[in-house]
CSV table of C-alpha atoms and ligand atoms in Angstrom, one decimal:
chain,number,residue,atom,x,y,z
U,1,MET,CA,-87.4,195.8,-69.5
U,2,THR,CA,-89.2,195.3,-72.6
U,3,VAL,CA,-92.4,197.3,-73.1
U,4,VAL,CA,-94.8,195.5,-75.2
U,5,ILE,CA,-97.1,198.0,-76.9
U,6,ASP,CA,-100.9,198.0,-76.1
U,7,GLY,CA,-102.2,199.1,-79.8
U,8,LYS,CA,-105.5,198.2,-78.6
U,9,LYS,CA,-105.7,200.8,-75.6
U,10,LEU,CA,-103.8,203.2,-77.4
U,11,ALA,CA,-106.6,202.8,-80.4
U,12,GLN,CA,-109.5,203.1,-78.0
U,13,ASP,CA,-107.4,206.6,-76.2
U,14,ILE,CA,-107.4,208.0,-80.0
U,15,ARG,CA,-110.7,207.0,-81.1
U,16,VAL,CA,-112.1,208.7,-78.0
U,17,GLU,CA,-110.2,211.7,-79.2
U,18,ILE,CA,-111.4,211.2,-83.0
U,19,LYS,CA,-115.2,210.9,-81.6
U,20,ALA,CA,-114.7,214.1,-79.9
U,21,GLY,CA,-113.6,215.8,-83.4
U,22,VAL,CA,-116.5,213.9,-85.0
U,23,ASP,CA,-119.1,215.6,-82.4
U,24,LYS,CA,-117.7,219.0,-82.9
U,25,PHE,CA,-118.0,218.6,-86.7
U,26,ARG,CA,-121.4,217.6,-86.7
U,27,SER,CA,-122.6,220.4,-84.3
U,28,GLU,CA,-120.7,223.3,-85.9
U,29,ARG,CA,-121.4,221.9,-89.7
U,30,LYS,CA,-125.0,220.7,-89.2
U,31,ARG,CA,-124.2,217.1,-90.8
U,32,ASP,CA,-122.5,213.9,-90.4
U,33,ILE,CA,-119.4,212.8,-91.4
U,34,GLY,CA,-119.9,209.8,-94.4
U,35,LEU,CA,-117.3,206.9,-94.8
U,36,ALA,CA,-118.3,204.8,-97.8
U,37,VAL,CA,-117.0,201.1,-97.8
U,38,VAL,CA,-117.1,199.1,-100.9
U,39,LEU,CA,-116.6,195.5,-100.7
U,40,VAL,CA,-116.6,193.2,-103.9
U,41,GLY,CA,-116.6,189.5,-103.5
U,42,ASP,CA,-116.8,187.3,-100.4
U,43,ASN,CA,-113.3,187.0,-99.6
U,44,PRO,CA,-113.6,185.9,-95.8
U,45,ALA,CA,-110.4,188.3,-94.6
U,46,SER,CA,-111.8,191.2,-96.4
U,47,GLN,CA,-115.4,190.4,-94.9
U,48,VAL,CA,-113.8,190.5,-91.7
U,49,TYR,CA,-112.0,194.0,-92.3
U,50,VAL,CA,-115.1,195.6,-93.8
U,51,ARG,CA,-117.1,194.7,-90.9
U,52,ASN,CA,-114.7,196.1,-88.3
U,53,LYS,CA,-114.5,199.3,-91.0
U,54,ILE,CA,-118.0,199.8,-90.0
U,55,LYS,CA,-117.7,199.0,-86.4
U,56,ALA,CA,-115.3,201.5,-85.9
U,57,CYS,CA,-117.4,204.1,-87.6
U,58,GLU,CA,-120.2,203.6,-85.3
U,59,GLU,CA,-118.0,204.0,-82.3
U,60,VAL,CA,-116.6,207.4,-83.4
U,61,GLY,CA,-120.0,208.4,-84.9
U,62,ILE,CA,-119.0,208.3,-88.8
U,63,LYS,CA,-122.0,207.6,-90.5
U,64,SER,CA,-121.0,204.4,-92.9
U,65,TYR,CA,-122.3,203.6,-96.2
U,66,SER,CA,-121.6,200.0,-97.5
U,67,GLU,CA,-121.8,199.0,-100.9
U,68,TYR,CA,-121.5,195.1,-101.4
U,69,LEU,CA,-121.2,193.5,-105.1
U,70,PRO,CA,-121.1,190.4,-106.3
U,71,ALA,CA,-117.5,188.6,-107.2
U,72,ASN,CA,-118.3,188.2,-110.6
U,73,CYS,CA,-119.3,192.3,-111.2
U,74,ALA,CA,-118.3,194.1,-114.3
U,75,GLN,CA,-115.5,196.8,-114.1
U,76,ASN,CA,-118.0,199.3,-115.3
U,77,SER,CA,-120.4,198.5,-112.7
U,78,LEU,CA,-118.0,198.7,-110.0
U,79,ALA,CA,-116.8,201.9,-111.7
U,80,SER,CA,-120.1,203.5,-112.0
U,81,VAL,CA,-120.5,203.2,-107.8
U,82,VAL,CA,-117.4,204.7,-107.0
U,83,LYS,CA,-118.0,207.7,-109.5
U,84,ARG,CA,-121.6,208.1,-108.0
U,85,LEU,CA,-119.7,208.2,-104.5
U,86,ALA,CA,-117.2,210.6,-105.8
U,87,THR,CA,-119.9,213.0,-106.3
U,88,ASP,CA,-122.0,212.3,-103.2
U,89,LYS,CA,-121.8,215.0,-100.9
U,90,ASN,CA,-122.7,213.2,-98.1
U,91,ILE,CA,-119.4,211.1,-98.5
U,92,ASP,CA,-116.1,212.6,-97.0
U,93,GLY,CA,-113.9,209.3,-97.7
U,94,ILE,CA,-114.4,206.1,-99.9
U,95,LEU,CA,-112.6,203.1,-99.3
U,96,VAL,CA,-112.4,200.0,-102.0
U,97,GLN,CA,-111.6,197.3,-99.9
U,98,LEU,CA,-108.2,195.4,-101.7
U,99,PRO,CA,-107.5,192.7,-103.3
U,100,LEU,CA,-110.4,192.9,-105.7
U,101,PRO,CA,-111.1,190.0,-107.8
U,102,GLU,CA,-108.7,188.9,-110.5
U,103,HIS,CA,-110.8,190.3,-113.5
U,104,LEU,CA,-110.9,193.6,-112.1
U,105,ASP,CA,-108.4,196.4,-112.7
U,106,ALA,CA,-108.0,197.7,-109.3
U,107,GLU,CA,-105.4,200.7,-110.7
U,108,LYS,CA,-108.6,202.3,-113.0
U,109,ILE,CA,-110.7,201.9,-110.1
U,110,LEU,CA,-108.7,203.7,-107.1
U,111,LYS,CA,-108.0,206.5,-109.7
U,112,LEU,CA,-111.8,207.0,-109.8
U,113,ILE,CA,-111.4,208.2,-106.3
U,114,PRO,CA,-110.8,212.0,-105.8
U,115,THR,CA,-107.8,212.6,-104.0
U,116,GLU,CA,-109.6,214.6,-101.2
U,117,LYS,CA,-111.5,211.4,-100.3
U,118,ASP,CA,-108.9,208.9,-100.5
U,119,VAL,CA,-108.7,208.0,-97.1
U,120,ASP,CA,-106.4,205.1,-97.8
U,121,GLY,CA,-103.8,207.6,-99.0
U,122,PHE,CA,-103.3,205.4,-102.1
U,123,SER,CA,-103.5,208.0,-105.0
U,124,GLU,CA,-100.7,209.7,-106.9
U,125,GLU,CA,-101.2,213.0,-105.5
U,126,ASN,CA,-101.5,211.8,-101.9
U,127,THR,CA,-98.2,209.6,-102.1
U,128,GLY,CA,-96.1,212.4,-104.1
U,129,LYS,CA,-97.2,215.0,-101.3
U,130,LEU,CA,-96.0,212.2,-98.8
U,131,SER,CA,-92.6,212.0,-100.5
U,132,ARG,CA,-92.5,215.8,-100.3
U,133,GLY,CA,-93.0,215.9,-96.7
U,134,GLU,CA,-96.4,217.6,-97.3
U,135,ASP,CA,-99.6,217.8,-95.8
U,136,CYS,CA,-102.1,214.5,-97.4
U,137,LEU,CA,-103.9,211.9,-96.5
U,138,VAL,CA,-101.5,209.1,-95.4
U,139,ALA,CA,-102.0,205.5,-95.8
U,140,CYS,CA,-103.3,204.1,-92.5
U,141,THR,CA,-101.2,201.3,-91.2
U,142,PRO,CA,-97.9,203.3,-91.2
U,143,ASN,CA,-99.3,206.3,-90.0
U,144,GLY,CA,-100.8,204.4,-87.0
U,145,ILE,CA,-97.4,203.1,-86.5
U,146,MET,CA,-96.0,206.3,-86.4
U,147,LYS,CA,-98.8,207.3,-83.8
U,148,ILE,CA,-97.2,204.6,-81.7
U,149,LEU,CA,-93.9,205.6,-82.0
U,150,GLU,CA,-94.9,209.2,-80.9
U,151,ARG,CA,-97.4,208.2,-77.9
U,152,TYR,CA,-94.9,205.6,-76.6
U,153,GLY,CA,-92.1,208.4,-76.7
U,154,VAL,CA,-89.9,206.3,-79.3
U,155,GLU,CA,-87.1,208.6,-80.9
U,156,THR,CA,-86.7,208.4,-84.6
U,157,CYS,CA,-84.6,211.7,-84.9
U,158,GLY,CA,-81.1,210.6,-85.9
U,159,LYS,CA,-82.0,206.8,-85.3
U,160,LYS,CA,-81.5,204.0,-87.8
U,161,ALA,CA,-84.8,203.0,-89.1
U,162,VAL,CA,-85.0,199.5,-90.9
U,163,VAL,CA,-88.3,198.8,-93.0
U,164,VAL,CA,-88.4,195.0,-94.2
U,165,GLY,CA,-90.9,195.1,-97.4
U,166,ARG,CA,-91.6,197.3,-100.1
U,167,SER,CA,-95.1,197.3,-100.5
U,168,ASP,CA,-97.4,200.4,-102.0
U,169,ILE,CA,-99.6,200.4,-98.7
U,170,VAL,CA,-96.9,199.6,-96.0
U,171,GLY,CA,-93.2,199.5,-96.8
U,172,LYS,CA,-92.9,202.4,-99.1
U,173,PRO,CA,-95.1,205.1,-97.1
U,174,MET,CA,-93.5,203.8,-93.7
U,175,ALA,CA,-90.5,204.8,-95.3
U,176,MET,CA,-91.5,208.0,-96.4
U,177,LEU,CA,-92.7,208.9,-93.1
U,178,LEU,CA,-89.5,208.0,-91.3
U,179,ILE,CA,-87.6,209.9,-93.1
U,180,ASN,CA,-90.0,212.9,-93.0
U,181,ALA,CA,-89.5,212.1,-88.9
U,182,ASP,CA,-85.6,212.4,-89.1
U,183,ALA,CA,-84.6,209.1,-89.2
U,184,THR,CA,-81.8,207.1,-91.5
U,185,VAL,CA,-84.1,204.6,-93.3
U,186,THR,CA,-83.2,201.5,-95.4
U,187,VAL,CA,-85.9,199.3,-97.1
U,188,CYS,CA,-85.0,195.8,-97.4
U,189,HIS,CA,-86.9,193.2,-99.7
U,190,SER,CA,-86.2,190.0,-101.2
U,191,LYS,CA,-83.6,190.6,-102.9
U,192,THR,CA,-81.3,192.2,-100.1
U,193,ALA,CA,-78.1,190.9,-100.2
U,194,ASP,CA,-77.6,190.7,-96.2
U,195,LEU,CA,-80.8,191.0,-94.7
U,196,LYS,CA,-79.9,190.0,-91.0
U,197,GLY,CA,-76.9,192.4,-91.2
U,198,GLU,CA,-79.3,195.3,-92.4
U,199,CYS,CA,-81.5,194.2,-89.5
U,200,LEU,CA,-79.0,194.1,-86.9
U,201,ARG,CA,-78.4,197.7,-87.4
U,202,ALA,CA,-81.8,199.0,-86.9
U,203,ASP,CA,-83.0,201.0,-83.8
U,204,ILE,CA,-86.4,200.6,-85.2
U,205,LEU,CA,-87.2,197.7,-87.0
U,206,VAL,CA,-90.7,197.2,-88.9
U,207,ALA,CA,-91.5,193.9,-90.4
U,208,ALA,CA,-93.9,193.9,-93.1
U,209,VAL,CA,-93.2,190.7,-95.1
U,210,GLY,CA,-96.4,188.4,-94.5
U,211,LYS,CA,-94.2,185.6,-93.4
U,212,THR,CA,-94.5,183.8,-90.0
U,213,LYS,CA,-91.8,183.9,-87.7
U,214,PHE,CA,-89.5,185.7,-90.2
U,215,ILE,CA,-87.7,188.1,-88.1
U,216,THR,CA,-85.8,185.9,-85.5
U,217,ALA,CA,-83.9,186.7,-82.6
U,218,ASP,CA,-80.4,186.8,-84.0
U,219,MET,CA,-81.6,189.6,-86.5
U,220,VAL,CA,-82.5,191.8,-83.8
U,221,LYS,CA,-80.1,194.4,-82.2
U,222,GLU,CA,-80.4,194.6,-78.3
U,223,GLY,CA,-82.6,197.3,-77.3
U,224,ALA,CA,-84.3,198.2,-80.6
U,225,THR,CA,-87.9,199.0,-81.0
U,226,VAL,CA,-89.5,196.0,-83.0
U,227,ILE,CA,-93.0,196.7,-84.6
U,228,ASP,CA,-94.8,194.1,-86.3
U,229,VAL,CA,-96.9,194.5,-89.2
U,230,GLY,CA,-97.6,190.6,-90.0
U,231,MET,CA,-101.2,189.4,-90.1
U,232,ASN,CA,-100.6,185.8,-90.8
U,233,ARG,CA,-102.2,182.7,-89.8
U,234,ASN,CA,-100.2,179.7,-88.7
U,235,GLU,CA,-101.0,176.1,-89.2
U,236,ASN,CA,-103.6,176.3,-86.6
U,237,GLY,CA,-105.4,179.3,-87.9
U,238,LYS,CA,-103.9,181.4,-85.2
U,239,LEU,CA,-103.1,184.9,-86.1
U,240,CYS,CA,-99.5,185.8,-85.7
U,241,GLY,CA,-97.3,188.5,-87.0
U,242,ASP,CA,-94.0,188.3,-88.8
U,243,VAL,CA,-91.7,188.2,-85.9
U,244,ASP,CA,-90.9,185.3,-83.6
U,245,PHE,CA,-92.5,187.4,-80.7
U,246,GLU,CA,-91.4,185.3,-77.7
U,247,ASN,CA,-87.7,184.7,-78.7
U,248,VAL,CA,-87.3,188.4,-79.8
U,249,LYS,CA,-89.3,190.3,-76.7
U,250,ASP,CA,-86.5,190.4,-74.4
U,251,LYS,CA,-83.9,191.8,-76.7
U,252,CYS,CA,-86.3,194.8,-77.6
U,253,SER,CA,-87.0,198.0,-75.7
U,254,TYR,CA,-90.3,198.2,-77.3
U,255,ILE,CA,-92.3,195.7,-79.4
U,256,THR,CA,-95.6,195.1,-80.9
U,257,PRO,CA,-97.5,192.0,-80.4
U,258,VAL,CA,-99.9,190.5,-83.0
U,259,PRO,CA,-103.0,190.3,-82.5
U,260,GLY,CA,-103.3,193.7,-80.4
U,261,GLY,CA,-100.6,195.6,-81.7
U,262,VAL,CA,-100.4,197.8,-85.0
U,263,GLY,CA,-103.8,196.1,-86.4
U,264,PRO,CA,-106.0,198.0,-83.8
U,265,MET,CA,-104.4,200.9,-85.0
U,266,THR,CA,-105.0,200.7,-88.7
U,267,ILE,CA,-108.7,201.2,-88.5
U,268,THR,CA,-108.4,204.0,-85.8
U,269,MET,CA,-106.2,205.7,-88.4
U,270,LEU,CA,-109.1,205.3,-91.4
U,271,MET,CA,-111.2,207.1,-88.8
U,272,TYR,CA,-108.8,209.7,-88.5
U,273,ASN,CA,-108.4,210.1,-92.2
U,274,THR,CA,-112.1,210.5,-92.2
U,275,LEU,CA,-112.3,213.4,-90.1
U,276,GLN,CA,-109.6,214.9,-91.7
U,277,ALA,CA,-111.0,214.4,-95.1
U,278,ALA,CA,-114.2,215.6,-93.9
U,279,LEU,CA,-112.5,218.7,-92.3
U,280,ARG,CA,-110.9,219.8,-95.4
U,281,ARG,CA,-113.8,219.8,-97.5
P,301,LIG,N1,-106.5,195.2,-98.2
P,301,LIG,C1,-105.5,195.1,-96.8
P,301,LIG,N2,-104.9,196.3,-96.4
P,301,LIG,C2,-106.1,197.4,-97.0
P,301,LIG,C3,-105.8,198.7,-96.9
P,301,LIG,O1,-105.4,199.4,-96.0
P,301,LIG,N3,-107.1,199.7,-97.7
P,301,LIG,C4,-107.8,198.9,-98.4
P,301,LIG,N4,-108.4,199.5,-99.2
P,301,LIG,N5,-107.9,197.5,-98.3
P,301,LIG,C5,-106.9,196.6,-97.8
């Protein structure tokens, strides 16, 4: 019997726990926890993400500070906003929504976020610590996936995990987390020689490719756990993942749907990271 993972329900459960942590913080430290969200331009997907992040803050009692800048804003205008937030005592976490417009240097902007406020877990120090298995702020999507595996009792120790996709935001940190959880990890990408063969060996298969129905039933081992990070739109504009869900699901022990799988967990982990950042300050 396949278990379809209910990411929405799990995210709600964890948000209740985070809210309790946020309330305790407020009563002990006599201040609110603050998250600054910076959005440049009018990318419709980014606008939706930012709106959902602000909504999640309200839900758990974190104070959100939004900074909206026009698409044509200059590098130094954005830099001065981030620098101001970096020294603002009311701000525990800073998130600059990506992608930034082409003319802006995202790397340079992200470097202005102090490590301790890097709730995206993108900084060199946080990614370095993650690769050493040290305590740090971890990128939200892979961290949310680890929470899913943990809460659903999916064993990672000694298991073969295959991550398809090598992005800095998902694929690489996902691989590190799985290694730290004692899995044997393979990372596949567009140049992988035998993608199907690699996927077929996976006890845990994480798809983070960005292509609809990229993972088909013939690539999945019987009884595998399949985690779908894809957020694609099909020809009708409907949100769908990287996995051919209908045909894959009956082969799996566990599978995440899209929507309602990994997505709700990502924003929840942003709230989790913001609470962690506040507690550490
Ligand atoms: N754009 C898409 N995903 C993310 C994310 O996790 N963090 C930020 N800052 N921007 C994104």
